[in-house]
Short mmCIF file of C-alpha atoms in Angstrom, two decimals:
data_model
loop_
_atom_site.label_atom_id
_atom_site.label_comp_id
_atom_site.label_asym_id
_atom_site.label_seq_id
_atom_site.Cartn_x
_atom_site.Cartn_y
_atom_site.Cartn_z
CA UNK G 1 29.92 -3.55 -75.10
CA UNK G 2 30.41 -4.75 -71.53
CA UNK G 3 31.63 -1.32 -70.55
CA UNK G 4 28.45 0.28 -71.90
CA UNK G 5 26.26 -2.14 -69.96
CA UNK G 6 28.13 -1.48 -66.73
CA UNK G 7 27.79 2.23 -67.27
CA UNK G 8 24.00 1.97 -67.71
CA UNK G 9 23.69 -0.20 -64.56
CA UNK G 10 25.66 2.35 -62.53
CA UNK G 11 23.44 5.15 -63.79
CA UNK G 12 20.26 3.22 -62.87
CA UNK G 13 21.50 2.50 -59.32
CA UNK G 14 22.38 6.14 -58.85
CA UNK G 15 18.94 7.23 -60.03
CA UNK G 16 17.22 4.69 -57.75
CA UNK G 17 19.26 5.89 -54.77
CA UNK G 18 18.27 9.46 -55.49
CA UNK G 19 14.59 8.51 -55.65
CA UNK G 20 14.75 6.65 -52.32
CA UNK G 21 16.50 9.32 -50.30
CA UNK G 22 15.20 12.50 -51.86
CA UNK G 23 11.73 11.35 -52.81
CA UNK G 24 11.94 13.22 -56.08
CA UNK G 25 13.63 12.95 -59.45
CA UNK G 26 13.72 16.72 -59.77
CA UNK G 27 15.82 19.40 -58.04
CA UNK G 28 14.04 19.66 -54.60
CA UNK G 29 16.12 17.85 -51.99
CA UNK G 30 16.13 17.50 -48.15
CA UNK G 31 19.70 18.07 -47.09
CA UNK G 32 19.54 17.36 -43.32
CA UNK G 33 22.02 14.74 -42.09
CA UNK G 34 21.04 14.60 -38.39
CA UNK G 35 20.08 11.23 -36.86
CA UNK G 36 16.58 10.05 -37.62
CA UNK G 37 16.24 8.08 -34.37
CA UNK G 38 15.98 10.42 -31.39
CA UNK G 39 15.54 9.67 -27.67
CA UNK G 40 14.45 12.43 -25.33
CA UNK G 41 13.32 12.70 -21.71
CA UNK G 42 9.84 13.81 -20.81
CA UNK G 43 9.56 17.55 -20.30
CA UNK G 44 12.34 18.38 -22.73
CA UNK G 45 12.16 20.05 -26.16
CA UNK G 46 13.11 18.30 -29.39
CA UNK G 47 13.95 19.66 -32.84
CA UNK G 48 13.20 17.47 -35.84
CA UNK G 49 15.61 18.81 -38.47
CA UNK G 50 14.28 19.14 -41.99
CA UNK G 51 16.43 21.43 -44.19
CA UNK G 52 15.76 21.52 -47.95
CA UNK G 53 16.97 23.12 -51.19
CA UNK G 54 15.07 24.08 -54.35
CA UNK G 55 16.02 24.16 -57.99
CA UNK G 56 15.00 26.41 -60.84
CA UNK G 57 12.67 23.74 -62.12
CA UNK G 58 10.56 23.85 -58.92
CA UNK G 59 8.16 26.60 -59.79
CA UNK G 60 4.94 25.57 -58.07
CA UNK G 61 3.64 26.75 -54.68
CA UNK G 62 5.58 25.56 -51.62
CA UNK G 63 3.77 23.15 -49.27
CA UNK G 64 5.29 21.72 -46.07
CA UNK G 65 3.49 19.07 -44.04
CA UNK G 66 4.44 17.28 -40.82
CA UNK G 67 2.44 14.16 -39.99
CA UNK G 68 2.42 11.40 -37.36
CA UNK G 69 2.63 8.02 -39.01
CA UNK G 70 0.33 5.29 -37.67
CA UNK G 71 1.80 2.17 -36.10
CA UNK G 72 -0.73 0.14 -38.05
CA UNK G 73 -0.67 0.42 -41.83
CA UNK G 74 -4.46 0.27 -41.97
CA UNK G 75 -4.82 3.53 -40.04
CA UNK G 76 -4.51 6.99 -41.51
CA UNK G 77 -1.69 9.37 -40.71
CA UNK G 78 -2.43 12.39 -38.55
CA UNK G 79 -1.43 15.84 -39.78
CA UNK G 80 0.44 17.79 -37.11
CA UNK G 81 1.46 21.11 -38.69
CA UNK G 82 1.21 22.61 -42.18
CA UNK G 83 2.79 25.49 -44.12
CA UNK G 84 0.84 26.48 -47.23
CA UNK G 85 0.19 29.73 -49.08
CA UNK G 86 2.88 31.52 -47.07
CA UNK G 87 1.00 30.72 -43.80
CA UNK G 88 1.65 28.26 -40.97
CA UNK G 89 -1.20 26.21 -39.50
CA UNK G 90 -0.22 24.73 -36.13
CA UNK G 91 -3.50 23.51 -34.63
CA UNK G 92 -4.24 20.39 -36.60
CA UNK G 93 -3.32 17.78 -33.96
CA UNK G 94 -5.11 18.31 -30.63
CA UNK G 95 -2.63 16.40 -28.37
CA UNK G 96 0.20 18.71 -29.55
CA UNK G 97 -1.83 21.91 -29.63
CA UNK G 98 0.20 24.80 -28.24
CA UNK G 99 3.39 22.69 -28.02
CA UNK G 100 4.44 22.46 -31.67
CA UNK G 101 5.64 25.11 -34.17
CA UNK G 102 8.06 25.60 -37.06
CA UNK G 103 11.64 26.28 -36.12
CA UNK G 104 11.88 29.18 -38.64
CA UNK G 105 9.37 32.03 -38.83
CA UNK G 106 9.61 31.77 -42.65
CA UNK G 107 9.99 28.09 -43.69
CA UNK G 108 10.15 28.94 -47.44
CA UNK G 109 13.78 29.98 -46.92
CA UNK G 110 14.76 26.32 -46.72
CA UNK G 111 14.11 25.38 -43.02
CA UNK G 112 11.07 23.14 -42.55
CA UNK G 113 12.25 21.88 -39.13
CA UNK G 114 9.65 21.36 -36.38
CA UNK G 115 10.02 21.90 -32.62
CA UNK G 116 7.97 20.01 -29.97
CA UNK G 117 8.06 21.43 -26.43
CA UNK G 118 7.16 19.80 -23.11
CA UNK G 119 7.52 16.26 -24.39
CA UNK G 120 5.28 13.55 -22.98
CA UNK G 121 5.53 9.80 -23.17
CA UNK G 122 2.49 9.81 -25.47
CA UNK G 123 4.44 11.87 -28.02
CA UNK G 124 6.46 8.81 -28.93
CA UNK G 125 6.04 7.88 -32.61
CA UNK G 126 7.25 8.25 -36.18
CA UNK G 127 7.05 11.74 -37.65
CA UNK G 128 7.39 12.56 -41.36
CA UNK G 129 8.49 15.85 -42.96
CA UNK G 130 7.18 16.26 -46.51
CA UNK G 131 8.24 19.22 -48.68
CA UNK G 132 6.50 19.72 -52.00
CA UNK G 133 7.03 22.33 -54.71
CA UNK G 134 5.73 21.15 -58.02
CA UNK G 135 7.18 19.30 -59.76
CA UNK G 136 9.62 18.55 -56.90
CA UNK G 137 8.71 16.53 -53.75
CA UNK G 138 10.82 15.07 -50.96
CA UNK G 139 10.26 13.58 -47.47
CA UNK G 140 12.12 12.40 -44.38
CA UNK G 141 11.03 10.32 -41.36
CA UNK G 142 12.08 10.53 -37.70
CA UNK G 143 11.57 7.98 -34.95
CA UNK G 144 11.02 9.90 -31.70
CA UNK G 145 11.11 8.04 -28.39
CA UNK G 146 10.09 10.01 -25.31
CA UNK G 147 11.40 8.36 -22.15
CA UNK G 148 10.49 9.05 -18.51
CA UNK G 149 13.30 9.63 -16.04
CA UNK G 150 13.37 7.34 -13.00
CA UNK G 151 11.48 8.78 -10.05
CA UNK G 152 13.20 9.04 -6.68
CA UNK G 153 13.53 5.40 -5.58
CA UNK G 154 12.56 4.03 -2.18
CA UNK G 155 15.26 2.23 -0.19
CA UNK G 156 14.66 -0.02 2.81
CA UNK G 157 16.12 -3.05 4.61
CA UNK G 158 14.43 -6.39 5.20
CA UNK G 159 15.40 -9.06 7.70
CA UNK G 160 17.11 -9.10 11.08
CA UNK G 161 19.90 -6.62 11.70
CA UNK G 162 21.82 -9.00 13.98
CA UNK G 163 25.29 -10.34 13.36
CA UNK G 164 25.28 -13.73 11.66
CA UNK G 165 21.85 -13.22 10.06
CA UNK G 166 20.92 -12.59 6.43
CA UNK G 167 19.33 -9.33 5.34
CA UNK G 168 18.27 -7.74 2.05
CA UNK G 169 18.47 -4.09 0.93
CA UNK G 170 15.76 -3.19 -1.59
CA UNK G 171 15.48 -0.27 -4.02
CA UNK G 172 12.61 0.45 -6.40
CA UNK G 173 11.48 3.34 -8.60
CA UNK G 174 7.74 3.77 -9.25
CA UNK G 175 8.19 5.72 -12.51
CA UNK G 176 10.73 5.42 -15.27
CA UNK G 177 10.96 4.04 -18.79
CA UNK G 178 12.41 0.57 -18.97
CA UNK G 179 14.99 -0.75 -18.95
CA UNK G 180 15.90 0.49 -15.47
CA UNK G 181 19.22 -0.40 -13.89
CA UNK G 182 19.98 -0.28 -10.15
CA UNK G 183 23.46 0.33 -8.78
CA UNK G 184 24.44 0.02 -5.09
CA UNK G 185 27.27 2.03 -3.52
CA UNK G 186 28.62 2.47 0.00
CA UNK G 187 29.11 6.08 1.12
CA UNK G 188 30.78 5.56 4.53
CA UNK G 189 33.83 3.72 5.81
CA UNK G 190 36.07 2.21 3.17
CA UNK G 191 33.25 2.61 0.58
CA UNK G 192 33.60 -1.03 -0.43
CA UNK G 193 30.62 -3.36 -0.49
CA UNK G 194 30.71 -6.35 1.89
CA UNK G 195 32.53 -9.33 0.33
CA UNK G 196 29.44 -11.58 0.63
CA UNK G 197 27.04 -9.04 -0.93
CA UNK G 198 24.97 -10.34 -3.87
CA UNK G 199 23.67 -7.68 -6.30
CA UNK G 200 20.65 -7.78 -8.60
CA UNK G 201 20.88 -4.78 -10.99
CA UNK G 202 17.46 -5.48 -12.52
CA UNK G 203 15.47 -6.21 -9.35
CA UNK G 204 17.31 -3.53 -7.35
CA UNK G 205 18.27 -5.77 -4.39
CA UNK G 206 21.51 -6.37 -2.50
CA UNK G 207 21.63 -9.43 -0.23
CA UNK G 208 23.97 -9.43 2.78
CA UNK G 209 24.65 -13.01 3.85
CA UNK G 210 25.99 -13.76 7.32
CA UNK G 211 26.19 -10.04 8.02
CA UNK G 212 28.79 -8.73 10.43
CA UNK G 213 29.18 -5.47 12.33
CA UNK G 214 31.69 -4.39 9.66
CA UNK G 215 28.80 -4.18 7.19
CA UNK G 216 27.22 -1.32 9.14
CA UNK G 217 27.08 2.00 7.33
CA UNK G 218 25.20 4.11 4.78
CA UNK G 219 24.39 2.68 1.35
CA UNK G 220 23.21 4.55 -1.77
CA UNK G 221 21.04 3.12 -4.52
CA UNK G 222 21.06 4.71 -8.01
CA UNK G 223 18.22 3.99 -10.43
CA UNK G 224 19.06 4.95 -14.01
CA UNK G 225 17.93 4.63 -17.59
CA UNK G 226 19.07 6.26 -20.85
CA UNK G 227 17.61 9.68 -20.00
CA UNK G 228 18.10 10.20 -16.27
CA UNK G 229 18.87 8.91 -12.77
CA UNK G 230 17.37 8.87 -9.27
CA UNK G 231 18.93 7.91 -5.93
CA UNK G 232 18.14 7.18 -2.28
CA UNK G 233 20.01 6.32 0.94
CA UNK G 234 19.52 3.60 3.55
CA UNK G 235 21.23 3.20 6.93
CA UNK G 236 22.34 -0.27 8.07
CA UNK G 237 23.26 -0.98 11.71
CA UNK G 238 24.37 -4.53 12.48
CA UNK G 239 24.36 -5.40 16.21
CA UNK G 240 25.03 -8.46 18.34
CA UNK G 241 21.99 -10.65 19.02
CA UNK G 242 20.37 -10.12 22.44
CA UNK G 243 20.68 -12.57 25.38
CA UNK G 244 17.50 -14.59 24.96
CA UNK G 245 17.95 -16.50 28.25
CA UNK G 246 18.05 -13.27 30.23
CA UNK G 247 14.99 -11.94 28.43
CA UNK G 248 13.03 -15.12 29.15
CA UNK G 249 14.03 -15.06 32.83
CA UNK G 250 12.97 -11.43 33.16
CA UNK G 251 9.60 -12.19 31.57
CA UNK G 252 9.02 -15.15 33.92
CA UNK G 253 9.91 -13.05 36.98
CA UNK G 254 7.55 -10.29 35.89
CA UNK G 255 4.72 -12.78 35.42
CA UNK G 256 5.31 -14.28 38.90
CA UNK G 257 5.34 -10.84 40.52
CA UNK G 258 2.07 -9.97 38.82
CA UNK G 259 0.47 -13.24 40.01
CA UNK G 260 1.66 -12.62 43.59
CA UNK G 261 0.28 -9.10 43.53
CA UNK G 262 -3.06 -10.35 42.27
CA UNK G 263 -3.17 -13.01 45.02
CA UNK G 264 -2.47 -10.37 47.71
CA UNK G 265 -5.18 -8.11 46.38
CA UNK G 266 -7.66 -11.00 46.35
CA UNK G 267 -6.73 -12.00 49.92
CA UNK G 268 -7.17 -8.45 51.22
CA UNK G 269 -10.50 -8.12 49.49
CA UNK G 270 -11.84 -11.39 50.95
CA UNK G 271 -10.60 -10.49 54.45
CA UNK G 272 -12.23 -7.07 54.39
CA UNK G 273 -15.47 -8.60 53.15
CA UNK G 274 -15.54 -11.24 55.96
CA UNK G 275 -14.72 -8.61 58.60
CA UNK G 276 -17.59 -6.44 57.49
CA UNK G 277 -19.97 -9.39 57.55
CA UNK G 278 -18.84 -10.35 61.09
CA UNK G 279 -19.40 -6.80 62.40
CA UNK G 280 -22.95 -6.78 61.01
CA UNK G 281 -23.76 -10.10 62.79
CA UNK G 282 -22.41 -8.81 66.15
CA UNK G 283 -24.50 -5.66 65.84
CA UNK G 284 -27.66 -7.72 65.25
CA UNK G 285 -26.97 -9.89 68.40
CA UNK G 286 -26.44 -6.80 70.61
CA UNK G 287 -29.77 -5.31 69.50
CA UNK G 288 -31.63 -8.52 70.40
CA UNK G 289 -30.17 -8.64 73.98
CA UNK G 290 -30.96 -5.00 75.00
CA UNK G 291 -34.49 -4.60 76.64
CA UNK G 292 -36.81 -1.91 75.28
CA UNK G 293 -36.64 1.49 77.08
CA UNK G 294 -39.29 2.35 79.71
CA UNK G 295 -42.02 4.81 78.84
CA UNK G 296 -41.69 8.29 80.29
CA UNK G 297 -45.41 8.35 81.21
CA UNK G 298 -45.23 5.14 83.26
CA UNK G 299 -42.10 6.38 85.07
CA UNK G 300 -43.75 9.66 85.95
CA UNK G 301 -46.88 7.84 87.10
CA UNK G 302 -44.87 5.56 89.41
CA UNK G 303 -43.23 8.56 91.08
CA UNK G 304 -46.63 10.28 91.41
CA UNK G 305 -48.15 7.14 92.93
CA UNK G 306 -45.33 6.80 95.44
CA UNK G 307 -45.62 10.45 96.43
CA UNK G 308 -49.36 10.22 96.91
CA UNK G 309 -49.04 7.09 99.02
CA UNK G 310 -46.47 8.83 101.14
CA UNK G 311 -48.70 11.82 101.78
CA UNK G 312 -51.67 9.57 102.44
CA UNK G 313 -49.81 7.40 104.90
CA UNK G 314 -48.43 10.46 106.64
CA UNK G 315 -51.94 11.84 107.30
CA UNK G 316 -53.55 8.52 108.16
CA UNK G 317 -55.54 8.43 111.44
CA UNK G 318 -57.98 5.90 112.92
CA UNK G 319 -60.84 8.11 111.82
CA UNK G 320 -60.01 8.14 108.13
CA UNK G 321 -58.45 4.72 107.89
CA UNK G 322 -61.63 3.18 106.56
CA UNK G 323 -61.36 5.39 103.46
CA UNK G 324 -58.21 3.54 102.43
CA UNK G 325 -59.36 0.09 103.36
CA UNK G 326 -62.64 0.18 101.47
CA UNK G 327 -62.41 -0.40 97.82
CA UNK G 328 -63.48 2.64 95.81
CA UNK G 329 -65.45 1.12 92.95
CA UNK G 330 -67.78 4.07 92.68
CA UNK G 331 -65.08 6.37 91.27
CA UNK G 332 -64.85 6.74 87.55
CA UNK G 333 -61.28 6.46 86.23
CA UNK G 334 -59.95 9.57 84.58
CA UNK G 335 -59.05 9.78 80.91
CA UNK G 336 -55.42 9.76 81.89
CA UNK G 337 -55.65 6.14 82.97
CA UNK G 338 -57.82 5.10 80.04
CA UNK G 339 -55.27 6.11 77.47
CA UNK G 340 -52.27 3.85 77.18
CA UNK G 341 -49.15 5.81 78.00
CA UNK G 342 -47.17 4.28 75.20
CA UNK G 343 -46.98 1.33 72.88
CA UNK G 344 -44.16 -0.21 74.89
CA UNK G 345 -45.27 -2.92 77.40
CA UNK G 346 -45.43 -1.77 81.07
CA UNK G 347 -43.29 -3.95 83.29
CA UNK G 348 -45.06 -5.50 86.34
CA UNK G 349 -44.63 -3.59 89.63
CA UNK G 350 -41.83 -4.88 91.73
CA UNK G 351 -41.93 -5.20 95.48
CA UNK G 352 -39.61 -2.84 97.17
CA UNK G 353 -37.89 -3.73 100.41
CA UNK G 354 -38.13 -1.62 103.56
CA UNK G 355 -34.61 -0.24 103.49
CA UNK G 356 -35.17 0.93 99.93
CA UNK G 357 -38.39 2.71 100.89
CA UNK G 358 -36.68 4.47 103.80
CA UNK G 359 -34.00 5.73 101.42
CA UNK G 360 -36.70 7.16 99.21
CA UNK G 361 -38.19 9.10 102.24
CA UNK G 362 -41.04 6.76 103.14
CA UNK G 363 -42.34 6.72 106.83
CA UNK G 364 -43.24 3.47 108.49
CA UNK G 365 -46.87 3.43 109.68
CA UNK G 366 -48.58 0.77 111.83
CA UNK G 367 -51.88 -0.28 110.36
CA UNK G 368 -54.34 -1.75 112.98
CA UNK G 369 -55.96 -5.03 112.21
CA UNK G 370 -59.63 -5.20 111.27
CA UNK G 371 -62.33 -7.76 111.54
CA UNK G 372 -64.45 -8.86 108.69
CA UNK G 373 -67.05 -6.31 109.47
CA UNK G 374 -64.48 -3.54 109.42
CA UNK G 375 -64.11 -2.90 113.12
CA UNK G 376 -60.66 -2.30 114.60
CA UNK G 377 -59.31 -5.03 116.89
#
């Protein structure tokens, strides 16, 4: 009795297992044994394997349907590709249009596998292969994860590159599916990292504490995830700190020289300005002391007057002497004497001594004395 019960229980478990994995109690079965969880890099091609077998009992039309299962149970699944009535329909799902097709040109021969080309991160999801041939039906699900390779990372150093100081080497990738891991290597010298280096594989940093000149060299950072890697190089040059006292002294000397130069320029400018002002004042004083020039008309008149007096005195006789002694008020002055010779003032006539007149050619003449009535004494 117990043996019969155990036999029935074993048969029920076997039937339940068949229903769970084949999706059908009849002869149609999906025979693929490939992994159902697949990870691929973006840009690659993936094959979702879905091989099946039929039995003599499966006599209905063959229908194959691939669908994208929703992450939320309340949403509907999206049909991706369909094979029905001996025809393939590959334009159901717009995001995969032109990138998805059946692996076999004739899926009814037992290959319902689907290929997706040019994978994108948005293609990540759960895909289901459902094969139906009445009365048989079976299905299989695949979890596809599309990962992005790390982009070329950027490497750089932060901090002072002087011996005895701390500095940090940083490495970061802009693109790449997490988790990303960063690995530092040394490519020159003994290729060993400094003994005081502290690594952060998640943040991508390497801290060099109390750096020495021995830490100088080329370092490589590798950013990696499950589908790819990226790398970059950074050069580190540790030098001795500069002499700060000498730098300060040089700066002070330069400042003093600049101040002295400015003082000299200011002194020269003030001296030139004062000299120019002094020359202008001297020129004004000289112009005030010089008398105005004599008019050419008055000078010519003086020579004409002297010449006429000379000729008159030379021809003077007792008979015509009264013509020079009598004032001639009845003569009208000519226009020459009415017009002023020039605007310059005429200096008063100066008395000339006898010797000076003789030098000029004058002749001494004795003039007889006259009484009040004009008679000669």
